[in-house]
Tab-separated table of C-alpha atoms in Angstrom:
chain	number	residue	atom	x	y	z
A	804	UNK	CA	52.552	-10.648	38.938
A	805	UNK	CA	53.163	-12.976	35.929
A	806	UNK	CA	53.239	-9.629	33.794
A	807	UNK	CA	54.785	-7.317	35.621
A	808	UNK	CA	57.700	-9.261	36.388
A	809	UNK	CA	57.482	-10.819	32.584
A	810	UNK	CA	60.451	-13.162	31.844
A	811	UNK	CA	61.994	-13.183	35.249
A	812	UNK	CA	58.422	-14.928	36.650
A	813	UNK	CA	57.274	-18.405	36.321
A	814	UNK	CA	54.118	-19.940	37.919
A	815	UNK	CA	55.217	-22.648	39.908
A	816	UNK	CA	52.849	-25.883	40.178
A	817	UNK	CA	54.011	-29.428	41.808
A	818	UNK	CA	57.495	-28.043	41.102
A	819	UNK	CA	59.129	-31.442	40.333
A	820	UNK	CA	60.417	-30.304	37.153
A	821	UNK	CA	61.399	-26.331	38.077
A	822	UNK	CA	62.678	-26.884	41.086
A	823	UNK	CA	64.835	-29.601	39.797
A	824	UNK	CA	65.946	-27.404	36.408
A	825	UNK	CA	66.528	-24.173	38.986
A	826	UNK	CA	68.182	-26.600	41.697
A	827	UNK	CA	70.697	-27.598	38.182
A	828	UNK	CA	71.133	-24.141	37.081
A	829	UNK	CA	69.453	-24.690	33.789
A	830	UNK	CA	67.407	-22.087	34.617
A	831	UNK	CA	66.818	-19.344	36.445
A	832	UNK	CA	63.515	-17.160	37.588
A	833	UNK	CA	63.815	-14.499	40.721
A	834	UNK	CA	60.300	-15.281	41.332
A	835	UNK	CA	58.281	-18.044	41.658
A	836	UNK	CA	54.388	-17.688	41.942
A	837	UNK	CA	53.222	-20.352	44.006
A	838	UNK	CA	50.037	-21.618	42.548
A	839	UNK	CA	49.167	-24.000	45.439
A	840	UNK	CA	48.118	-21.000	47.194
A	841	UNK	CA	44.943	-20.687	44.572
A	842	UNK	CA	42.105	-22.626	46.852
A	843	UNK	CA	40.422	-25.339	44.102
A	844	UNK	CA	42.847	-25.458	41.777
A	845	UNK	CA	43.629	-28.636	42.420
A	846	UNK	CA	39.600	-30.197	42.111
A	847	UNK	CA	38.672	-32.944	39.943
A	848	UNK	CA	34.977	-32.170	39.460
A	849	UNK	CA	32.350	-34.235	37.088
A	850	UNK	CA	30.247	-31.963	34.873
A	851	UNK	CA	27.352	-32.334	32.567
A	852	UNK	CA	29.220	-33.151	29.672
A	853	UNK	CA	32.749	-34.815	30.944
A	854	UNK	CA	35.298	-34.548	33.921
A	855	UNK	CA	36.997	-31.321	34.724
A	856	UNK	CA	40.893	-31.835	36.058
A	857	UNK	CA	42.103	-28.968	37.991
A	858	UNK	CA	45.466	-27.863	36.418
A	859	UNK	CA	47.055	-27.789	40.470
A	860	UNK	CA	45.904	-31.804	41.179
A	861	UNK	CA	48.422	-34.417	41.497
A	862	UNK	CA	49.161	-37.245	39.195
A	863	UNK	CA	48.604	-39.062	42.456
A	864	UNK	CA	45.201	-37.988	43.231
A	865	UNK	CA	44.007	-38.780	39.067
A	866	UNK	CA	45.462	-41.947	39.604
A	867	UNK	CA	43.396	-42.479	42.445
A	868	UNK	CA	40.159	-40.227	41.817
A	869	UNK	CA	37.172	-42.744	41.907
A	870	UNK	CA	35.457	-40.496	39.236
A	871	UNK	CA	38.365	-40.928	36.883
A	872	UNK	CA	38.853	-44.952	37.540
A	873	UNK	CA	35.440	-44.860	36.649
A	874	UNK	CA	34.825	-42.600	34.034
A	875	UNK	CA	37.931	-42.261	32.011
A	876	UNK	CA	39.942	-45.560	33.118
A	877	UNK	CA	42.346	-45.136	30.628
A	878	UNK	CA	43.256	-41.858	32.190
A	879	UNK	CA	43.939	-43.158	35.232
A	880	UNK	CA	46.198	-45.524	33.788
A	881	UNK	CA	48.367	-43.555	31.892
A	882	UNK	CA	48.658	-41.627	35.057
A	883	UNK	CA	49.634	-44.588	37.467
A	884	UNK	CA	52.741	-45.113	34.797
A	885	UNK	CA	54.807	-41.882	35.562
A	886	UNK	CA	57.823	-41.823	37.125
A	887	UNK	CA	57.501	-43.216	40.977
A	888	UNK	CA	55.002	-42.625	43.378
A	889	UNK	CA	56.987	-40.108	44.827
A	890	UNK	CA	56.703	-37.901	42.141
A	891	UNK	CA	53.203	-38.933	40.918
A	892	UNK	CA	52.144	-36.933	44.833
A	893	UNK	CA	53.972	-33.772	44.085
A	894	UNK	CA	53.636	-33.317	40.403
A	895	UNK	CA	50.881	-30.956	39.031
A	896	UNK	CA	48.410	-32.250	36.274
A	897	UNK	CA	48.904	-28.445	34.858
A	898	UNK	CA	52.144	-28.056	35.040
A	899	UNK	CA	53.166	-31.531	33.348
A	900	UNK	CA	51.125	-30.380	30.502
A	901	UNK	CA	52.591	-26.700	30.420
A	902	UNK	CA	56.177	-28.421	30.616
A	903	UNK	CA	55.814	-29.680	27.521
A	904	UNK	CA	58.267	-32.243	26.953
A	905	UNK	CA	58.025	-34.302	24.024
A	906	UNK	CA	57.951	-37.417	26.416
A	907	UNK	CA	55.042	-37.083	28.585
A	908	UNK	CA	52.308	-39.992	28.938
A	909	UNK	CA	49.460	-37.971	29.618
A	910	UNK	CA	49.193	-36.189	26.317
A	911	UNK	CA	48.023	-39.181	24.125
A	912	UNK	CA	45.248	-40.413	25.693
A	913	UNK	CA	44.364	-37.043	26.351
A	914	UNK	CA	44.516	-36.217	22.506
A	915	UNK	CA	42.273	-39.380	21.649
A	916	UNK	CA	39.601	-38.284	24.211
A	917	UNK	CA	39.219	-35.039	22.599
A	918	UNK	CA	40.478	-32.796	25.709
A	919	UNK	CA	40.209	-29.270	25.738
A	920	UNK	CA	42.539	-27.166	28.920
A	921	UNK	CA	41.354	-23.721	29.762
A	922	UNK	CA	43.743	-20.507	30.734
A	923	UNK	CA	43.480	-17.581	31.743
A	924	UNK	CA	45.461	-14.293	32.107
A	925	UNK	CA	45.466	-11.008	31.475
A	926	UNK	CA	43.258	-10.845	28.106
A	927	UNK	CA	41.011	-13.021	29.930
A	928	UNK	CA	39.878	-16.840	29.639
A	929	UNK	CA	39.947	-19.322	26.670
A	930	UNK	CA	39.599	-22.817	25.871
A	931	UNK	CA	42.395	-24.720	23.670
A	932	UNK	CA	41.553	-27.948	22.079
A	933	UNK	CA	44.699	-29.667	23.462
A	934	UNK	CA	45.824	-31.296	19.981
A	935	UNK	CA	46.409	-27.028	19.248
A	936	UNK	CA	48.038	-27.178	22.730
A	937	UNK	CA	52.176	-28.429	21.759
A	938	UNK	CA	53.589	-25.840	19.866
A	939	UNK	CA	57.178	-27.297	19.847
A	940	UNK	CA	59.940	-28.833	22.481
A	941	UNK	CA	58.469	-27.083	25.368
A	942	UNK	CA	56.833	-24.530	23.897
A	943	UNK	CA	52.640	-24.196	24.471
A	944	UNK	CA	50.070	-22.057	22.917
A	945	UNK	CA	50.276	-20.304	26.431
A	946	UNK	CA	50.645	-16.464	25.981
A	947	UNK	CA	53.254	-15.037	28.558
A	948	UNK	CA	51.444	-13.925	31.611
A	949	UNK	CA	48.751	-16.641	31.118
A	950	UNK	CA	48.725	-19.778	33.334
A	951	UNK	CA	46.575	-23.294	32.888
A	952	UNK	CA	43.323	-23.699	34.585
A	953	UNK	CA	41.990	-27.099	34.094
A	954	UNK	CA	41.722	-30.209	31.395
A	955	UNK	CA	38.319	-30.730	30.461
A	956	UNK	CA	37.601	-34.616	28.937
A	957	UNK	CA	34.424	-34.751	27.420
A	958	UNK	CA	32.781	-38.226	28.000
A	959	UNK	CA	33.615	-41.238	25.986
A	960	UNK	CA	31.428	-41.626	23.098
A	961	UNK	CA	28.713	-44.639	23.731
A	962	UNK	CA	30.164	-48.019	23.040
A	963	UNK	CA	33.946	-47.152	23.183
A	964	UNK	CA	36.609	-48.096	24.961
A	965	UNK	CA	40.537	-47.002	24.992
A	966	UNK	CA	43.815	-47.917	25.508
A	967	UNK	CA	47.072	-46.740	26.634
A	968	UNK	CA	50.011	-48.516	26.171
A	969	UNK	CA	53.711	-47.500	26.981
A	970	UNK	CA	56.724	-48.819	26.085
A	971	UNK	CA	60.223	-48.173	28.146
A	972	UNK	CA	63.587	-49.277	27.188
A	973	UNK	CA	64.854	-47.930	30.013
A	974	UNK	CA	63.804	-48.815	33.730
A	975	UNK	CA	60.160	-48.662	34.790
A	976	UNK	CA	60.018	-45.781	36.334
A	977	UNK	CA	61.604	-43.634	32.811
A	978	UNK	CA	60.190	-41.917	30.250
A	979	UNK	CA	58.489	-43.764	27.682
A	980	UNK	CA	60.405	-44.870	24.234
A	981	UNK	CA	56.874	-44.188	22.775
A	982	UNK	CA	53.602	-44.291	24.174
A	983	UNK	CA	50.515	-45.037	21.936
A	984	UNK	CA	46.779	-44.241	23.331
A	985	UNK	CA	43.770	-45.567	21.178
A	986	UNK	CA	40.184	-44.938	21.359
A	987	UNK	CA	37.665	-47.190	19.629
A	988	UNK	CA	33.801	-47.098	18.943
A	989	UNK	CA	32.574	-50.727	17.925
A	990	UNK	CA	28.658	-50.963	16.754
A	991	UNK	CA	27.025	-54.365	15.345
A	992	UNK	CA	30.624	-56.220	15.740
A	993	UNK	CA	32.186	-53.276	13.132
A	994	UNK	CA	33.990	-50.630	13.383
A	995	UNK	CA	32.645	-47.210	13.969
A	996	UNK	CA	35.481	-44.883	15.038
A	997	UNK	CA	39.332	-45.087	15.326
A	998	UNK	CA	41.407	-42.268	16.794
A	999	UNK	CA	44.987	-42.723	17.634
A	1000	UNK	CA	47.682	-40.570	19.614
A	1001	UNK	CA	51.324	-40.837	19.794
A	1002	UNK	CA	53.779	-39.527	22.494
A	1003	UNK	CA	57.886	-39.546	23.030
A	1004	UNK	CA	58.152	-39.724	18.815
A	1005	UNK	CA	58.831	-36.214	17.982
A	1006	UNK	CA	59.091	-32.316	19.376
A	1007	UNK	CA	54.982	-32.643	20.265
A	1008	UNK	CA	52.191	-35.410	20.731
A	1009	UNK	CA	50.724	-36.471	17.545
A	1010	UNK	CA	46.784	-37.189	16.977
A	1011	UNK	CA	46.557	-39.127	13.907
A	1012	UNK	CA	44.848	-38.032	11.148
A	1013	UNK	CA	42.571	-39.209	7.866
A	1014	UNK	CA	41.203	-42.897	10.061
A	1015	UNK	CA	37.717	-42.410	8.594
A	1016	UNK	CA	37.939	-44.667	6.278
A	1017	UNK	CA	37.611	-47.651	9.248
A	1018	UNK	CA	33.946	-46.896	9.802
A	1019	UNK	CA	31.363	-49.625	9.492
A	1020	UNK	CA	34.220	-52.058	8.741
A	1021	UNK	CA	35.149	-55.339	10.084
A	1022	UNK	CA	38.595	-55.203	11.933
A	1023	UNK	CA	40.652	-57.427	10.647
A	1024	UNK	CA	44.455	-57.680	9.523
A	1025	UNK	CA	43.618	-55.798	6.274
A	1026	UNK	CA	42.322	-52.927	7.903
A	1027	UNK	CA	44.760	-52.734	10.330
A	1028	UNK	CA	47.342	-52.744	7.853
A	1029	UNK	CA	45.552	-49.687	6.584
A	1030	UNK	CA	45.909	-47.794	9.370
A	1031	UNK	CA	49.585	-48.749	10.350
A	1032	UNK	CA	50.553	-47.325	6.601
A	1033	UNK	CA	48.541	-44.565	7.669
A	1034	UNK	CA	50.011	-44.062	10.933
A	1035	UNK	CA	53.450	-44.174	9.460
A	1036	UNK	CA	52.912	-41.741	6.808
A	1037	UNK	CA	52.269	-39.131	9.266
A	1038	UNK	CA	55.063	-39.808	12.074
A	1039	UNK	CA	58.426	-38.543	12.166
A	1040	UNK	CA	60.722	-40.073	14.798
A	1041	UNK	CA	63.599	-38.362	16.607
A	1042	UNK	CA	65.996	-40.506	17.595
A	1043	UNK	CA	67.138	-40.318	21.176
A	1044	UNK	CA	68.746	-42.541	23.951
A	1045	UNK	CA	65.779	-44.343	23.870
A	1046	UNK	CA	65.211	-45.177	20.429
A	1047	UNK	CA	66.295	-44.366	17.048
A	1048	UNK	CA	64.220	-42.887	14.416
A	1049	UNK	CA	64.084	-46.843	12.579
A	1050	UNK	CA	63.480	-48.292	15.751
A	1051	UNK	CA	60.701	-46.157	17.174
A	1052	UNK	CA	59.082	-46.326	13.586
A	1053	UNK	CA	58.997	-49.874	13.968
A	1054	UNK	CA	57.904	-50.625	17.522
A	1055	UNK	CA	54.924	-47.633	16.805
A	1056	UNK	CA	53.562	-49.731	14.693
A	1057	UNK	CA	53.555	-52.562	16.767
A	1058	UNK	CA	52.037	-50.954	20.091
A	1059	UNK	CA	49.017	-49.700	17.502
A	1060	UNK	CA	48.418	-52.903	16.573
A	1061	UNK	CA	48.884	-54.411	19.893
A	1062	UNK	CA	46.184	-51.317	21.067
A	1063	UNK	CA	43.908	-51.815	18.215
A	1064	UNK	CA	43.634	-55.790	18.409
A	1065	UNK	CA	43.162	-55.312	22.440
A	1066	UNK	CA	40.256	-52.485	22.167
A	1067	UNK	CA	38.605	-55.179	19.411
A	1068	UNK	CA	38.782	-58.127	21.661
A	1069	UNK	CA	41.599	-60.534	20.207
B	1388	UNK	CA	64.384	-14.009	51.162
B	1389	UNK	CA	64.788	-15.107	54.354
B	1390	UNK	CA	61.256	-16.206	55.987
B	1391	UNK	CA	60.035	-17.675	58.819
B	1392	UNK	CA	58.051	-20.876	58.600
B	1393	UNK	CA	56.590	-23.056	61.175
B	1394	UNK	CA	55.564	-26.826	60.864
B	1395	UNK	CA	55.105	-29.973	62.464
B	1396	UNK	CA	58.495	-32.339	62.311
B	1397	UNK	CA	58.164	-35.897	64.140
B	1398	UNK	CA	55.176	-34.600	66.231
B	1399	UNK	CA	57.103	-31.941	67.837
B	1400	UNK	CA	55.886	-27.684	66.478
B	1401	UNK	CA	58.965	-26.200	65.050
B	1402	UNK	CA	59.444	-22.715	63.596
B	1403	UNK	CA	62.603	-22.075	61.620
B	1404	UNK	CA	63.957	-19.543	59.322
B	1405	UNK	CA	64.812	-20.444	56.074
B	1406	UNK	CA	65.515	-19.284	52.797
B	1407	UNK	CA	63.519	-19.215	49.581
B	1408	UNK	CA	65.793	-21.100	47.825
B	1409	UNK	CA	66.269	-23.697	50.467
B	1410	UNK	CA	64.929	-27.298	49.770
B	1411	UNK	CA	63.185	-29.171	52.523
B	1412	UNK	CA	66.073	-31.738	52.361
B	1413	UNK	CA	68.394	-28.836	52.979
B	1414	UNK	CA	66.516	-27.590	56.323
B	1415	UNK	CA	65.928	-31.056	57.645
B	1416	UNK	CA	69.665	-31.793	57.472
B	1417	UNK	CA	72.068	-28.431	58.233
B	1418	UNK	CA	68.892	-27.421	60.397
B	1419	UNK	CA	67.583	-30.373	62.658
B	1420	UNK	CA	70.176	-32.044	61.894
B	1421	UNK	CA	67.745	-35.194	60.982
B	1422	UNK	CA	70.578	-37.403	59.475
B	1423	UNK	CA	67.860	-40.182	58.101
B	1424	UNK	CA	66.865	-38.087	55.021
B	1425	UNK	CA	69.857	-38.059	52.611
B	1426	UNK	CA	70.848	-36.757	48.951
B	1427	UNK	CA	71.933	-39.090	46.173
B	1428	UNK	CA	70.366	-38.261	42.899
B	1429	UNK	CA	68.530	-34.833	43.597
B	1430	UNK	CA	65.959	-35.486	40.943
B	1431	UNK	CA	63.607	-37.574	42.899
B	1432	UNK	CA	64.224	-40.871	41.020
B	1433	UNK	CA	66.159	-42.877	44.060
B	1434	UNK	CA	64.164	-42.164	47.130
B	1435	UNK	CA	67.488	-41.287	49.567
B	1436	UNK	CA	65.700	-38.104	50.473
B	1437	UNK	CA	61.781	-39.971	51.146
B	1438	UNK	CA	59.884	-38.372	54.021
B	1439	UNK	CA	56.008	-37.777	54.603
B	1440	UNK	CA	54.245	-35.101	54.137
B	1441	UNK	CA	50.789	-34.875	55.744
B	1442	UNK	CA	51.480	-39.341	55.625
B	1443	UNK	CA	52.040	-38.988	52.105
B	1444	UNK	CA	55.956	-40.385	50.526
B	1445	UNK	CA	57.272	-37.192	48.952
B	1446	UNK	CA	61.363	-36.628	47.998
B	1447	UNK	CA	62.745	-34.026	50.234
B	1448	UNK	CA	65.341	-32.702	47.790
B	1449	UNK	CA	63.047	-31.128	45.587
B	1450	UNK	CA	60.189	-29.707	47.553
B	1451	UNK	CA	61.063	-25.887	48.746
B	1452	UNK	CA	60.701	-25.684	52.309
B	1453	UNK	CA	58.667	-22.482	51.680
B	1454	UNK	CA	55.748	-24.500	50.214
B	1455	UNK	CA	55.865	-26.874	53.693
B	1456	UNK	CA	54.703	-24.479	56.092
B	1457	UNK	CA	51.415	-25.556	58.296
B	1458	UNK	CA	52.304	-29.291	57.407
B	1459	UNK	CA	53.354	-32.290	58.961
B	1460	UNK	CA	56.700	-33.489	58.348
B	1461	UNK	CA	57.686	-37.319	59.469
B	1462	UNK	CA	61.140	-38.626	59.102
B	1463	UNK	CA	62.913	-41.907	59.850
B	1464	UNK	CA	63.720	-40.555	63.038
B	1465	UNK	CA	59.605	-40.149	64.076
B	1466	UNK	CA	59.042	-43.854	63.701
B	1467	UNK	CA	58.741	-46.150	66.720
B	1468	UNK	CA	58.413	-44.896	70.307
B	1469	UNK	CA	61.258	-44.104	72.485
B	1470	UNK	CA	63.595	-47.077	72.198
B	1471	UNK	CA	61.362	-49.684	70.748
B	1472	UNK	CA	61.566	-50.321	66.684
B	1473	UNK	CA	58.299	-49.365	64.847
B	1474	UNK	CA	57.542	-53.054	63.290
B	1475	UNK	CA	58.832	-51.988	59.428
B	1476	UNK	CA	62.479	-51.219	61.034
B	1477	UNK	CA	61.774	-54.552	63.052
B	1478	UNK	CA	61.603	-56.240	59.863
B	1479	UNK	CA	64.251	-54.918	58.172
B	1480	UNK	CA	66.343	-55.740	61.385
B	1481	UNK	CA	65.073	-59.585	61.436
B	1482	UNK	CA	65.707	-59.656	57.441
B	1483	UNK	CA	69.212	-57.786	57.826
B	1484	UNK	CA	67.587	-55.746	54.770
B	1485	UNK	CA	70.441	-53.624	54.168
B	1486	UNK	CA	73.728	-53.413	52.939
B	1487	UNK	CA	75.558	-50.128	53.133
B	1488	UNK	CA	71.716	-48.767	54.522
B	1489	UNK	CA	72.134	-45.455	52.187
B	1490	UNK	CA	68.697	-46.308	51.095
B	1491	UNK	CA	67.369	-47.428	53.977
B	1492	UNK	CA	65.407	-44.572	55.499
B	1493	UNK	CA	63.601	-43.964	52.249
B	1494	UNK	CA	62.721	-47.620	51.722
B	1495	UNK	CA	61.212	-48.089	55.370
B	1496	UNK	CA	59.282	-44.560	55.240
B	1497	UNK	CA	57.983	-45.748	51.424
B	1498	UNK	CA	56.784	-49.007	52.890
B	1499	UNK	CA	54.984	-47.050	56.152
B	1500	UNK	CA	53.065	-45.069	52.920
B	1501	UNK	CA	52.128	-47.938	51.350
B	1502	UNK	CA	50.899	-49.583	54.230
B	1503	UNK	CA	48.995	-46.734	55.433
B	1504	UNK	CA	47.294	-46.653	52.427
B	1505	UNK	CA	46.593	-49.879	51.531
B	1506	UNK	CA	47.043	-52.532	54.495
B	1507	UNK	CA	47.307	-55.682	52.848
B	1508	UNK	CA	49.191	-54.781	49.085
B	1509	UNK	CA	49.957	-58.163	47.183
B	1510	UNK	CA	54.116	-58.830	46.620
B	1511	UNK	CA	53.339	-57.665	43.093
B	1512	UNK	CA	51.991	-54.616	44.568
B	1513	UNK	CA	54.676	-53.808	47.610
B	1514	UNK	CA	57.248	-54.288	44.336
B	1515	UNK	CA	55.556	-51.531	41.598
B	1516	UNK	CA	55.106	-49.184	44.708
B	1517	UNK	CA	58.548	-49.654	45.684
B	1518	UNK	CA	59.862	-49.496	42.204
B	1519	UNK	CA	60.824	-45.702	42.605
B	1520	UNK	CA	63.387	-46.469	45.404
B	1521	UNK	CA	66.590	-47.276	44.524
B	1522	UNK	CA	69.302	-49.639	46.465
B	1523	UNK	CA	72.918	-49.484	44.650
B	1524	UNK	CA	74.353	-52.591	46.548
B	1525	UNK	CA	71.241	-54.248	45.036
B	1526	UNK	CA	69.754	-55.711	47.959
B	1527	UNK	CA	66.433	-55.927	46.634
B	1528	UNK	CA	65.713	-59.745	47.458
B	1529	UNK	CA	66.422	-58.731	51.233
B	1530	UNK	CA	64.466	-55.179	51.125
B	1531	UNK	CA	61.234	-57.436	48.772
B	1532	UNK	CA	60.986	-60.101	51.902
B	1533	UNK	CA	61.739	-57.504	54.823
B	1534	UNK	CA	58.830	-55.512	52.913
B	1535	UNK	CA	56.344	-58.464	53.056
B	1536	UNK	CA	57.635	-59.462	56.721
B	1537	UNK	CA	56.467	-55.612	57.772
B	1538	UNK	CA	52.775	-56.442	55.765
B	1539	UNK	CA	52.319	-59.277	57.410
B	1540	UNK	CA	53.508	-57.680	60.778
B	1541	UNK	CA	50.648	-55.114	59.973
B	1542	UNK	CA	47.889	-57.974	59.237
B	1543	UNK	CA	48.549	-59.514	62.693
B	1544	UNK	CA	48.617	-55.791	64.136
B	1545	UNK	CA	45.329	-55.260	62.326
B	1546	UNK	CA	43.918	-59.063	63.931
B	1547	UNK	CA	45.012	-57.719	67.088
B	1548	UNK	CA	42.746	-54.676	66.989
């Protein structure tokens, strides 16, 4: 259906943002393919090597999910942060991530844990490592006629743990300023791995290159100062109503050290 | 296109013709005339429009009513039984929890969710849950205690049983 109607189709998930954006008149699609009616779309299943997140669940049920609480805590947590509950029950793990908005929580802890979604359409199936994922302001690596399948988040490697931390300047229920996700292996007191994610800075999600250089050392101010030069060498803010470019530099740097000193202990 | 849907509303079967485009706010209101759920910001952020779906707090403005067929629907007007209060409205009645009451409906079907899911929620808990309802005369103190007044209701309820 997606290609035979082409541009005037659009696969239609939780709806919380299209519904909204045709209800405005920002946009406008004659037909709407209802995903919901796709039976296990919305499963979150564990498999041999990680957790499998059906594109159709809610933020609600990832929140919630036992498996993911469990597994992946910081997962659930990002996911417990998005706007109200409300919308966290209708919203579509799938569609939040084909959206694309430069704001979105999920994206940076999803970067740090290395998560891959799948599609599928009329070429067939593929996976796409999701740091590939963002293209641009709402724009995916999705080819038209292709829809989202499911996130797959390999396990957390041994001895790590990871962090998500948001910041509003705004009201609670917002989008983030920023939002900074951190994922840390520790072995014999040191360092092993760092990897580092940054949403709501600019057009896509950043995963933060070149941290290799933190392995098998002690974290301490030094090194952290090495990674926040690091960090801000690779960012480039846009300023918007919740931040300007100076400010969101700034407070980046302090929500990575804030992640970094809470994943080591301090 | 016009379709015909049937679902649940308040316990009572209904079938209704809508169209496509309609939202379930929409159908509720001109429809079954079910005054309770109300429009403010249309983007789901306030919580005017707050009804259940299958027990579960969802804003009525932007689901389609297409997608609600087969499902239960409760409104403000499906609480209690006959003329007797269901022990949230109780609350807010003892508590005089309101102001202009806009917000009202959403905050007492919000607090039924809660409760339903998690029967004894701490105050810091009723007030993150609650946190996507919005009161513009800014009656939160009264809404916060009237909210705790209806959990505690439910713990003696729960004692009771």
């Amino acid at each position: 259906m997606l290609a035979k109607h082409g541009d005037e189709a659009r696969p239609l998930g939780g709806g919380t943002t299209l519904v909204i954006l045709m209800k405005q008149r920002a946009v406008h699609y004659p037909y709407l393919i209802d995903l919901q009616k796709i039976p296990g779309l919305d499963e979150i299943k564990k498999e041999s090597d990680g957790v499998r997140i059906g594109a159709l669940a809610t933020h609600r049920s990832v929140e919630l999910s036992p498996l993911i609480r469990q597994a992946i805590p910081v997962v659930a947590e990002a996911f417990s942060h998005i706007g109200n509950v409300r919308v966290r029950e209708t919203a579509s793990v799938g569609g939040n991530l084909a959206h694309a908005d430069y704001r979105l929580d999920p994206p940076p802890p999803l970067l740090v844990l290395g998560a891959e979604v799948s599609a599928i359409g009329p070429k067939g199936a593929r996976r796409i490592p999701l740091k590939n994922f963002f293209r641009g302001m709402y724009e995916t690596a999705l080819e038209p006629g292709e829809i989202l399948v499911d996130v797959a988040i390999p396990h957390m490697p041994a001895n790590s743990r990871a962090v998500y931390l948001r910041f509003s300047t705004l009201s609670a229920n917002d989008w983030p300023c920023l939002g900074v996700a951190a994922l840390m292996t520790k072995e014999n007191g040191r360092c092993r791995e760092l990897r580092l994610a940054v949403g709501g800075m600019a057009a896509t999600p950043l995963l933060i290159d070149g941290l290799d250089f933190v392995k098998d050392q002690s974290v301490d101010d030094g090194l952290i100062e090495k990674v926040l030069t690091c960090l801000d060498a690779q960012i480039s803010p846009s300023s918007d109503l919740r931040g300007s470019e100076w400010y969101k530099r700034r407070v980046a740097k302090v929500f990575v050290r804030r992640a970094i000193e809470r994943l080591n202990g301090n | 296109m016009k379709r015909s849907i049937a679902f649940t509303i308040n316990g009572r079967s209904e079938a209704v013709t809508i169209d496509d485009a309609d939202t379930l706010l929409e159908v509720l209101r001109d429809h079954f005339k079910l005054w309770s759920v109300r429009e403010s910001c249309g983007v789901g952020a306030c919580g005017s429009c707050t009804i259940l779906l299958d027990g579960r707090p969802a804003s009525s403005c932007f689901l389609l009513a297409a997608r609600v067929a087969g499902r239960e629907i409760t409104t403000l007007e499906g609480l209690g039984e006959g003329d007797s209060l269901h022990y949230i409205q109780k609350a807010f009645l003892e508590q005089r929890a309101w102001q202009c009451a806009y917000c009202t409906p959403g905050f007492v079907l919000s607090i039924k969710a809660l409760l339903d899911e998690n029967a004894n929620p701490s105050d810091e808990e009723i007030r993150e849950y609650l946190s996507g309802n919005l009161c513009r005369c800014a009656g939160y103190a009264d809404i916060l205690r009237a909210a705790v007044v209806a959990r505690d209701s439910a713990r003696t309820l729960a004692g009771k049983r």
